[in-house]
PDB file of C-alpha atoms in Angstrom:
ATOM      1  CA  GLN A   1       0.001   0.016   0.015  1.00 43.00           C
ATOM      2  CA  ILE A   2       1.252   3.463  -0.829  1.00 45.00           C
ATOM      3  CA  GLU A   3       0.437   5.717   2.099  1.00 46.00           C
ATOM      4  CA  ALA A   4       0.839   9.412   2.867  1.00 47.00           C
ATOM      5  CA  ASN A   5       3.488  10.055   5.504  1.00 53.00           C
ATOM      6  CA  PRO A   6       3.778  12.923   8.020  1.00 74.00           C
ATOM      7  CA  VAL A   7       7.391  13.486   6.968  1.00 84.00           C
ATOM      8  CA  ILE A   8       7.660  16.887   5.189  1.00 87.00           C
ATOM      9  CA  ASP A   9       9.318  16.309   1.808  1.00 80.00           C
ATOM     10  CA  THR A  10       7.872  19.014  -0.435  1.00 78.00           C
ATOM     11  CA  PHE A  11       9.476  22.445  -0.334  1.00 83.00           C
ATOM     12  CA  PRO A  12       9.207  25.287   0.402  1.00 86.00           C
ATOM     13  CA  TYR A  13       7.370  24.236   3.544  1.00 92.00           C
ATOM     14  CA  VAL A  14       5.782  27.230   5.336  1.00 94.00           C
ATOM     15  CA  GLN A  15       4.009  27.076   8.743  1.00 96.00           C
ATOM     16  CA  THR A  16       1.902  30.214   9.096  1.00 95.00           C
ATOM     17  CA  PHE A  17      -0.047  29.172  12.205  1.00 95.00           C
ATOM     18  CA  ALA A  18      -3.219  30.284  10.534  1.00 92.00           C
ATOM     19  CA  SER A  19      -5.128  27.207  11.732  1.00 91.00           C
ATOM     20  CA  THR A  20      -6.851  27.125  15.097  1.00 89.00           C
ATOM     21  CA  THR A  21      -5.373  23.634  15.568  1.00 91.00           C
ATOM     22  CA  PHE A  22      -2.266  23.974  17.617  1.00 95.00           C
ATOM     23  CA  PRO A  23       0.328  22.590  17.567  1.00 95.00           C
ATOM     24  CA  PRO A  24       0.237  21.811  13.836  1.00 94.00           C
ATOM     25  CA  ALA A  25      -0.088  18.132  12.817  1.00 91.00           C
ATOM     26  CA  PHE A  26       2.978  16.122  13.901  1.00 92.00           C
ATOM     27  CA  TRP A  27       4.548  19.114  15.667  1.00 96.00           C
ATOM     28  CA  ASP A  28       5.208  19.053  19.452  1.00 96.00           C
ATOM     29  CA  ASN A  29       4.694  21.969  21.830  1.00 98.00           C
ATOM     30  CA  GLU A  30       5.312  22.682  25.454  1.00 98.00           C
ATOM     31  CA  GLY A  31       4.770  26.248  26.622  1.00 98.00           C
ATOM     32  CA  TRP A  32       4.227  28.189  23.396  1.00 98.00           C
ATOM     33  CA  TYR A  33       0.777  29.809  22.730  1.00 97.00           C
ATOM     34  CA  LEU A  34      -1.153  30.508  19.562  1.00 96.00           C
ATOM     35  CA  HIS A  35      -1.717  34.239  19.137  1.00 95.00           C
ATOM     36  CA  ASP A  36      -3.683  36.341  16.683  1.00 93.00           C
ATOM     37  CA  ALA A  37      -0.831  38.722  15.796  1.00 94.00           C
ATOM     38  CA  ASN A  38       0.350  38.056  12.252  1.00 93.00           C
ATOM     39  CA  GLY A  39       3.872  38.496  10.824  1.00 94.00           C
ATOM     40  CA  TYR A  40       4.339  42.012   9.349  1.00 91.00           C
ATOM     41  CA  GLY A  41       0.633  42.552   9.672  1.00 84.00           C
ATOM     42  CA  GLU A  42      -0.050  40.522   6.534  1.00 82.00           C
ATOM     43  CA  THR A  43      -3.527  39.271   5.677  1.00 73.00           C
ATOM     44  CA  GLY A  44      -4.460  36.297   7.796  1.00 72.00           C
ATOM     45  CA  THR A  45      -4.217  35.488  11.445  1.00 75.00           C
ATOM     46  CA  GLY A  46      -1.743  33.570  13.524  1.00 91.00           C
ATOM     47  CA  SER A  47       1.633  33.367  15.129  1.00 97.00           C
ATOM     48  CA  VAL A  48       3.102  31.645  18.183  1.00 97.00           C
ATOM     49  CA  GLN A  49       3.969  33.428  21.356  1.00 98.00           C
ATOM     50  CA  ALA A  50       6.508  32.781  24.121  1.00 98.00           C
ATOM     51  CA  HIS A  51       4.833  34.586  27.024  1.00 98.00           C
ATOM     52  CA  PHE A  52       8.055  35.679  28.750  1.00 98.00           C
ATOM     53  CA  TYR A  53       6.135  38.573  30.353  1.00 97.00           C
ATOM     54  CA  SER A  54       4.663  36.140  32.875  1.00 96.00           C
ATOM     55  CA  MET A  55       7.283  33.340  32.821  1.00 97.00           C
ATOM     56  CA  ASN A  56       9.702  33.126  35.728  1.00 97.00           C
ATOM     57  CA  THR A  57      13.442  33.452  34.934  1.00 96.00           C
ATOM     58  CA  GLY A  58      14.837  30.197  33.623  1.00 97.00           C
ATOM     59  CA  THR A  59      11.466  28.821  32.505  1.00 98.00           C
ATOM     60  CA  THR A  60      11.641  27.334  28.971  1.00 98.00           C
ATOM     61  CA  CYS A  61       9.172  26.518  26.180  1.00 98.00           C
ATOM     62  CA  ASP A  62       9.718  24.084  23.304  1.00 98.00           C
ATOM     63  CA  LEU A  63       8.212  24.094  19.808  1.00 98.00           C
ATOM     64  CA  ILE A  64       9.401  21.140  17.717  1.00 98.00           C
ATOM     65  CA  THR A  65       8.710  20.719  13.991  1.00 97.00           C
ATOM     66  CA  ALA A  66       7.462  17.603  12.298  1.00 95.00           C
ATOM     67  CA  SER A  67      10.238  15.502  10.721  1.00 94.00           C
ATOM     68  CA  PHE A  68      11.327  16.568   7.262  1.00 93.00           C
ATOM     69  CA  ASP A  69      13.465  15.060   4.462  1.00 86.00           C
ATOM     70  CA  THR A  70      15.462  17.430   2.347  1.00 85.00           C
ATOM     71  CA  HIS A  71      16.581  14.617   0.004  1.00 74.00           C
ATOM     72  CA  GLY A  72      20.252  15.256   0.739  1.00 75.00           C
ATOM     73  CA  LEU A  73      20.030  18.838  -0.642  1.00 76.00           C
ATOM     74  CA  PRO A  74      21.311  21.976   1.092  1.00 80.00           C
ATOM     75  CA  ALA A  75      18.511  23.508   3.105  1.00 92.00           C
ATOM     76  CA  MET A  76      17.669  26.766   4.868  1.00 93.00           C
ATOM     77  CA  LEU A  77      15.431  27.812   7.737  1.00 97.00           C
ATOM     78  CA  SER A  78      13.791  31.206   7.784  1.00 96.00           C
ATOM     79  CA  PHE A  79      11.263  32.669  10.215  1.00 97.00           C
ATOM     80  CA  ASP A  80       9.767  36.029  11.206  1.00 97.00           C
ATOM     81  CA  ASN A  81      10.100  37.165  14.825  1.00 98.00           C
ATOM     82  CA  ALA A  82       8.929  40.101  16.918  1.00 98.00           C
ATOM     83  CA  TYR A  83      10.259  40.936  20.362  1.00 98.00           C
ATOM     84  CA  ALA A  84      10.473  43.933  22.662  1.00 97.00           C
ATOM     85  CA  PRO A  85      12.567  43.979  25.836  1.00 96.00           C
ATOM     86  CA  TYR A  86      11.145  44.994  29.194  1.00 95.00           C
ATOM     87  CA  VAL A  87      12.247  48.389  30.534  1.00 88.00           C
ATOM     88  CA  GLU A  88      14.817  46.623  32.657  1.00 83.00           C
ATOM     89  CA  ASP A  89      17.656  44.771  30.965  1.00 81.00           C
ATOM     90  CA  TYR A  90      16.286  41.232  31.072  1.00 89.00           C
ATOM     91  CA  TYR A  91      17.925  38.783  28.640  1.00 94.00           C
ATOM     92  CA  ASP A  92      15.254  36.551  27.261  1.00 97.00           C
ATOM     93  CA  ARG A  93      16.552  34.432  24.371  1.00 98.00           C
ATOM     94  CA  LEU A  94      15.567  32.131  21.557  1.00 98.00           C
ATOM     95  CA  GLU A  95      17.675  29.017  20.779  1.00 98.00           C
ATOM     96  CA  ILE A  96      17.404  27.019  17.525  1.00 98.00           C
ATOM     97  CA  TRP A  97      18.306  23.348  17.896  1.00 98.00           C
ATOM     98  CA  CYS A  98      18.657  20.843  15.039  1.00 98.00           C
ATOM     99  CA  SER A  99      18.474  17.077  14.921  1.00 97.00           C
ATOM    100  CA  THR A 100      19.724  14.582  12.338  1.00 94.00           C
ATOM    101  CA  ASP A 101      18.084  11.559  14.005  1.00 92.00           C
ATOM    102  CA  ALA A 102      14.433  12.614  13.996  1.00 90.00           C
ATOM    103  CA  GLY A 103      14.596  14.206  17.444  1.00 94.00           C
ATOM    104  CA  PHE A 104      16.461  11.605  19.511  1.00 95.00           C
ATOM    105  CA  THR A 105      19.276  14.096  20.016  1.00 97.00           C
ATOM    106  CA  TYR A 106      19.725  17.819  19.242  1.00 98.00           C
ATOM    107  CA  ASN A 107      22.638  20.135  18.661  1.00 98.00           C
ATOM    108  CA  LEU A 108      22.483  23.913  19.257  1.00 98.00           C
ATOM    109  CA  LEU A 109      22.418  25.758  15.927  1.00 98.00           C
ATOM    110  CA  SER A 110      21.893  29.387  16.790  1.00 98.00           C
ATOM    111  CA  THR A 111      21.133  31.654  19.759  1.00 98.00           C
ATOM    112  CA  TYR A 112      19.324  35.035  19.583  1.00 98.00           C
ATOM    113  CA  ASN A 113      19.548  37.107  22.731  1.00 97.00           C
ATOM    114  CA  GLY A 114      17.116  39.806  23.859  1.00 95.00           C
ATOM    115  CA  GLY A 115      18.136  42.557  26.182  1.00 91.00           C
ATOM    116  CA  PHE A 116      18.152  46.135  24.891  1.00 89.00           C
ATOM    117  CA  ASP A 117      20.109  45.546  21.757  1.00 90.00           C
ATOM    118  CA  GLY A 118      20.327  41.813  21.126  1.00 95.00           C
ATOM    119  CA  PRO A 119      19.560  40.250  17.680  1.00 96.00           C
ATOM    120  CA  LEU A 120      16.102  39.161  18.923  1.00 97.00           C
ATOM    121  CA  VAL A 121      14.986  42.753  19.450  1.00 97.00           C
ATOM    122  CA  THR A 122      12.584  44.310  16.880  1.00 97.00           C
ATOM    123  CA  ALA A 123      10.874  47.001  18.992  1.00 97.00           C
ATOM    124  CA  PRO A 124      11.779  49.566  21.668  1.00 96.00           C
ATOM    125  CA  PRO A 125      11.684  48.604  25.383  1.00 95.00           C
ATOM    126  CA  GLN A 126       8.304  48.827  27.113  1.00 94.00           C
ATOM    127  CA  ASN A 127       6.871  47.967  30.514  1.00 94.00           C
ATOM    128  CA  GLN A 128       3.504  46.916  29.037  1.00 95.00           C
ATOM    129  CA  GLU A 129       2.958  43.463  27.668  1.00 97.00           C
ATOM    130  CA  PHE A 130       4.296  43.546  24.091  1.00 97.00           C
ATOM    131  CA  VAL A 131       2.056  42.854  21.094  1.00 96.00           C
ATOM    132  CA  PRO A 132       3.750  43.690  17.766  1.00 97.00           C
ATOM    133  CA  SER A 133       2.597  46.076  15.122  1.00 95.00           C
ATOM    134  CA  ALA A 134       3.089  45.426  11.409  1.00 95.00           C
ATOM    135  CA  SER A 135       6.436  47.234  11.432  1.00 96.00           C
ATOM    136  CA  GLN A 136       7.861  45.457  14.458  1.00 97.00           C
ATOM    137  CA  TRP A 137       8.912  42.228  12.797  1.00 97.00           C
ATOM    138  CA  ALA A 138      12.229  40.919  11.383  1.00 97.00           C
ATOM    139  CA  THR A 139      13.237  37.851   9.355  1.00 96.00           C
ATOM    140  CA  LYS A 140      15.970  35.473  10.311  1.00 96.00           C
ATOM    141  CA  ASN A 141      17.706  33.061   7.929  1.00 94.00           C
ATOM    142  CA  ILE A 142      19.902  30.054   8.971  1.00 95.00           C
ATOM    143  CA  ASN A 143      21.657  27.474   6.775  1.00 93.00           C
ATOM    144  CA  LEU A 144      20.853  23.992   8.071  1.00 95.00           C
ATOM    145  CA  PRO A 145      23.572  21.390   8.611  1.00 93.00           C
ATOM    146  CA  SER A 146      23.524  18.429   6.224  1.00 88.00           C
ATOM    147  CA  GLY A 147      21.106  15.736   7.250  1.00 90.00           C
ATOM    148  CA  THR A 148      18.982  17.944   9.486  1.00 95.00           C
ATOM    149  CA  ASN A 149      15.504  16.460   9.739  1.00 94.00           C
ATOM    150  CA  LYS A 150      13.885  18.101  12.723  1.00 96.00           C
ATOM    151  CA  LEU A 151      14.105  21.493  14.467  1.00 98.00           C
ATOM    152  CA  LYS A 152      13.395  22.770  17.975  1.00 98.00           C
ATOM    153  CA  PHE A 153      12.617  26.408  18.886  1.00 98.00           C
ATOM    154  CA  LEU A 154      13.557  26.824  22.563  1.00 98.00           C
ATOM    155  CA  GLY A 155      12.483  29.940  24.340  1.00 98.00           C
ATOM    156  CA  VAL A 156      14.282  30.786  27.600  1.00 98.00           C
ATOM    157  CA  SER A 157      12.655  33.364  29.824  1.00 98.00           C
ATOM    158  CA  ALA A 158      14.443  36.018  31.840  1.00 97.00           C
ATOM    159  CA  TYR A 159      11.082  37.426  32.969  1.00 96.00           C
ATOM    160  CA  GLY A 160      11.252  40.049  30.211  1.00 96.00           C
ATOM    161  CA  ASN A 161       8.681  40.599  27.462  1.00 97.00           C
ATOM    162  CA  ASN A 162       6.913  38.555  24.796  1.00 98.00           C
ATOM    163  CA  LEU A 163       8.413  36.855  21.750  1.00 98.00           C
ATOM    164  CA  TYR A 164       6.433  35.931  18.576  1.00 98.00           C
ATOM    165  CA  LEU A 165       7.318  33.623  15.695  1.00 98.00           C
ATOM    166  CA  ASP A 166       5.546  33.351  12.399  1.00 97.00           C
ATOM    167  CA  ASN A 167       6.084  31.939   8.827  1.00 96.00           C
ATOM    168  CA  ILE A 168       8.546  29.248   9.821  1.00 98.00           C
ATOM    169  CA  THR A 169       9.904  28.165   6.451  1.00 96.00           C
ATOM    170  CA  ILE A 170      12.107  25.235   5.399  1.00 96.00           C
ATOM    171  CA  ASN A 171      13.333  25.412   1.850  1.00 90.00           C
ATOM    172  CA  THR A 172      15.771  23.644  -0.418  1.00 82.00           C
ATOM    173  CA  SER A 173      16.549  23.567  -4.133  1.00 63.00           C
ATOM    174  CA  ASP A 174      13.746  22.919  -6.576  1.00 58.00           C
ATOM    175  CA  LEU A 175      13.366  19.087  -6.430  1.00 65.00           C
ATOM    176  CA  VAL A 176       9.966  17.578  -6.358  1.00 70.00           C
ATOM    177  CA  PRO A 177       9.083  14.070  -5.022  1.00 77.00           C
ATOM    178  CA  PRO A 178       8.591  11.377  -7.722  1.00 86.00           C
ATOM    179  CA  ALA A 179       5.023  11.198  -9.032  1.00 85.00           C
ATOM    180  CA  ASN A 180       2.763   8.144  -9.683  1.00 90.00           C
ATOM    181  CA  VAL A 181       4.273   5.830  -7.113  1.00 90.00           C
ATOM    182  CA  ARG A 182       2.626   2.444  -7.714  1.00 91.00           C
ATOM    183  CA  VAL A 183       2.904  -1.313  -7.266  1.00 90.00           C
ATOM    184  CA  TYR A 184       3.401  -3.596 -10.237  1.00 90.00           C
ATOM    185  CA  ASN A 185       2.812  -7.382 -10.065  1.00 89.00           C
ATOM    186  CA  ASP A 186       3.931  -9.771 -12.732  1.00 85.00           C
ATOM    187  CA  ALA A 187       1.663 -12.725 -11.888  1.00 82.00           C
ATOM    188  CA  ALA A 188       3.346 -15.029 -14.385  1.00 83.00           C
ATOM    189  CA  VAL A 189       6.616 -15.055 -12.440  1.00 79.00           C
ATOM    190  CA  ASN A 190       5.199 -13.886  -9.067  1.00 82.00           C
ATOM    191  CA  THR A 191       7.331 -10.771  -8.737  1.00 85.00           C
ATOM    192  CA  TYR A 192       6.471  -7.362  -7.266  1.00 89.00           C
ATOM    193  CA  GLU A 193       7.949  -4.015  -8.046  1.00 91.00           C
ATOM    194  CA  LEU A 194       7.492  -0.541  -6.615  1.00 92.00           C
ATOM    195  CA  ARG A 195       7.586   1.898  -9.563  1.00 93.00           C
ATOM    196  CA  TRP A 196       7.499   5.674  -9.966  1.00 93.00           C
ATOM    197  CA  ASP A 197       7.915   8.375 -12.574  1.00 92.00           C
ATOM    198  CA  ASN A 198      11.305  10.043 -12.723  1.00 88.00           C
ATOM    199  CA  ALA A 199      11.571  13.447 -10.915  1.00 84.00           C
ATOM    200  CA  PRO A 200      13.295  16.227 -12.848  1.00 79.00           C
ATOM    201  CA  GLY A 201      16.794  16.795 -11.492  1.00 78.00           C
ATOM    202  CA  ALA A 202      16.830  13.730  -9.314  1.00 84.00           C
ATOM    203  CA  ALA A 203      19.998  11.582  -9.313  1.00 86.00           C
ATOM    204  CA  TRP A 204      18.727   8.939  -6.858  1.00 87.00           C
ATOM    205  CA  TYR A 205      15.599   7.954  -4.921  1.00 89.00           C
ATOM    206  CA  GLY A 206      15.331   7.220  -1.228  1.00 87.00           C
ATOM    207  CA  VAL A 207      13.026   4.297  -0.257  1.00 89.00           C
ATOM    208  CA  TYR A 208      11.160   3.985   3.002  1.00 87.00           C
ATOM    209  CA  ALA A 209       9.107   0.945   3.950  1.00 87.00           C
ATOM    210  CA  GLY A 210       7.461  -0.583   7.017  1.00 86.00           C
ATOM    211  CA  SER A 211       4.244  -1.623   8.738  1.00 85.00           C
ATOM    212  CA  ASP A 212       3.546   1.736  10.477  1.00 84.00           C
ATOM    213  CA  PRO A 213       2.727   4.557   7.969  1.00 80.00           C
ATOM    214  CA  ASN A 214       3.582   7.201  10.625  1.00 75.00           C
ATOM    215  CA  ASN A 215       7.057   5.817  11.208  1.00 77.00           C
ATOM    216  CA  LEU A 216       8.568   4.430   8.014  1.00 81.00           C
ATOM    217  CA  PRO A 217      12.265   3.534   8.385  1.00 83.00           C
ATOM    218  CA  TYR A 218      14.661   4.578   5.634  1.00 84.00           C
ATOM    219  CA  LEU A 219      15.995   1.543   3.811  1.00 87.00           C
ATOM    220  CA  GLY A 220      18.434   3.107   1.317  1.00 87.00           C
ATOM    221  CA  TRP A 221      18.584   4.415  -2.192  1.00 88.00           C
ATOM    222  CA  THR A 222      18.458   3.386  -5.830  1.00 92.00           C
ATOM    223  CA  SER A 223      19.227   5.252  -9.047  1.00 91.00           C
ATOM    224  CA  LEU A 224      16.534   3.272 -10.864  1.00 91.00           C
ATOM    225  CA  GLY A 225      12.836   4.112 -11.387  1.00 91.00           C
ATOM    226  CA  SER A 226      11.685   0.939  -9.662  1.00 91.00           C
ATOM    227  CA  ILE A 227      12.626  -1.591  -7.057  1.00 91.00           C
ATOM    228  CA  GLY A 228      11.662  -5.142  -6.391  1.00 90.00           C
ATOM    229  CA  PHE A 229      10.219  -6.206  -3.048  1.00 87.00           C
ATOM    230  CA  THR A 230       8.740  -9.225  -1.172  1.00 84.00           C
ATOM    231  CA  PRO A 231       5.074  -8.607  -0.324  1.00 81.00           C
ATOM    232  CA  ALA A 232       3.858  -8.685   3.263  1.00 77.00           C
ATOM    233  CA  ASP A 233       0.488  -8.632   4.957  1.00 71.00           C
ATOM    234  CA  LYS A 234       0.769  -4.901   5.662  1.00 74.00           C
ATOM    235  CA  LEU A 235       3.489  -2.872   3.973  1.00 83.00           C
ATOM    236  CA  PHE A 236       3.666   0.854   3.359  1.00 88.00           C
ATOM    237  CA  PHE A 237       6.098   2.756   1.111  1.00 88.00           C
ATOM    238  CA  ARG A 238       7.341   6.197   0.560  1.00 87.00           C
ATOM    239  CA  VAL A 239       9.819   7.372  -2.123  1.00 89.00           C
ATOM    240  CA  SER A 240      11.755  10.637  -2.106  1.00 85.00           C
ATOM    241  CA  ALA A 241      13.937  12.205  -4.790  1.00 84.00           C
ATOM    242  CA  GLY A 242      17.535  13.104  -4.052  1.00 80.00           C
ATOM    243  CA  SER A 243      20.464  14.908  -5.606  1.00 77.00           C
ATOM    244  CA  GLY A 244      24.157  15.113  -4.796  1.00 73.00           C
ATOM    245  CA  THR A 245      25.710  12.274  -2.736  1.00 74.00           C
ATOM    246  CA  PRO A 246      23.243   9.448  -1.996  1.00 77.00           C
ATOM    247  CA  LEU A 247      22.401   8.716   1.619  1.00 71.00           C
ATOM    248  CA  GLY A 248      22.653   5.241   3.166  1.00 80.00           C
ATOM    249  CA  THR A 249      22.729   1.854   1.469  1.00 87.00           C
ATOM    250  CA  ASP A 250      22.635   1.271  -2.283  1.00 91.00           C
ATOM    251  CA  LEU A 251      19.658  -1.030  -2.734  1.00 90.00           C
ATOM    252  CA  GLY A 252      20.276  -1.674  -6.409  1.00 83.00           C
ATOM    253  CA  ALA A 253      17.204  -3.165  -7.964  1.00 66.00           C
ATOM    254  CA  ASN A 254      15.740  -4.919  -4.929  1.00 73.00           C
ATOM    255  CA  ILE A 255      14.912  -4.239  -1.314  1.00 68.00           C
ATOM    256  CA  ARG A 256      17.033  -6.657   0.636  1.00 53.00           C
ATOM    257  CA  HIS A 257      15.653  -8.638   3.567  1.00 41.00           C
TER     258      HIS A 257
END
């Protein structure tokens, strides 16, 4: 069976937080809040807020993306943020953490400090609870390490003022997933193949297979447009397109068991 998978593999991927469902599907959240301020005052409604204004010093909040697969291509994270410091010099901060093992471990990628003049700051200090205007936003861009497949936005409170994030975007070069993924059975010789149409620009294809459509392990890659497999009672597949150096095991023409 060919089944949709929660892994993000079509780019650019943009999370606008316009839905009232929070966190978004397959994201994880602890301590961030949905807010109706919108990045740069654009049409639409939605951002996420770290409510540092009421969070004790040292309190943290985590927002973790769904897993994504950049097909081995260089990728970039961008997001819009708004933040005003409190009238005192409290150093709230935002840390970006990246994972290459779907969230089992993380490495610190970037830190944005608040205070009066830190890179997190987009508005003047104020002693009232901060809600941004259209002009009080900025955009951050970060190149992602090779193999990154999950991100964590960690807010660390110094009991300062509120932080907002919107339009979290993951992007890579223009490479689309293969289309028309299908199963072919040659009944005369009792063989099964997973086939797909070639994706423009793709040099290889990553193959995922397993019994749980929400957690398909990566098996390896092939440069072909099909791969043989042994049928099972319940088997799900996903195929991604890749460029550059292939990742993992060369499967050749068959999935090995």
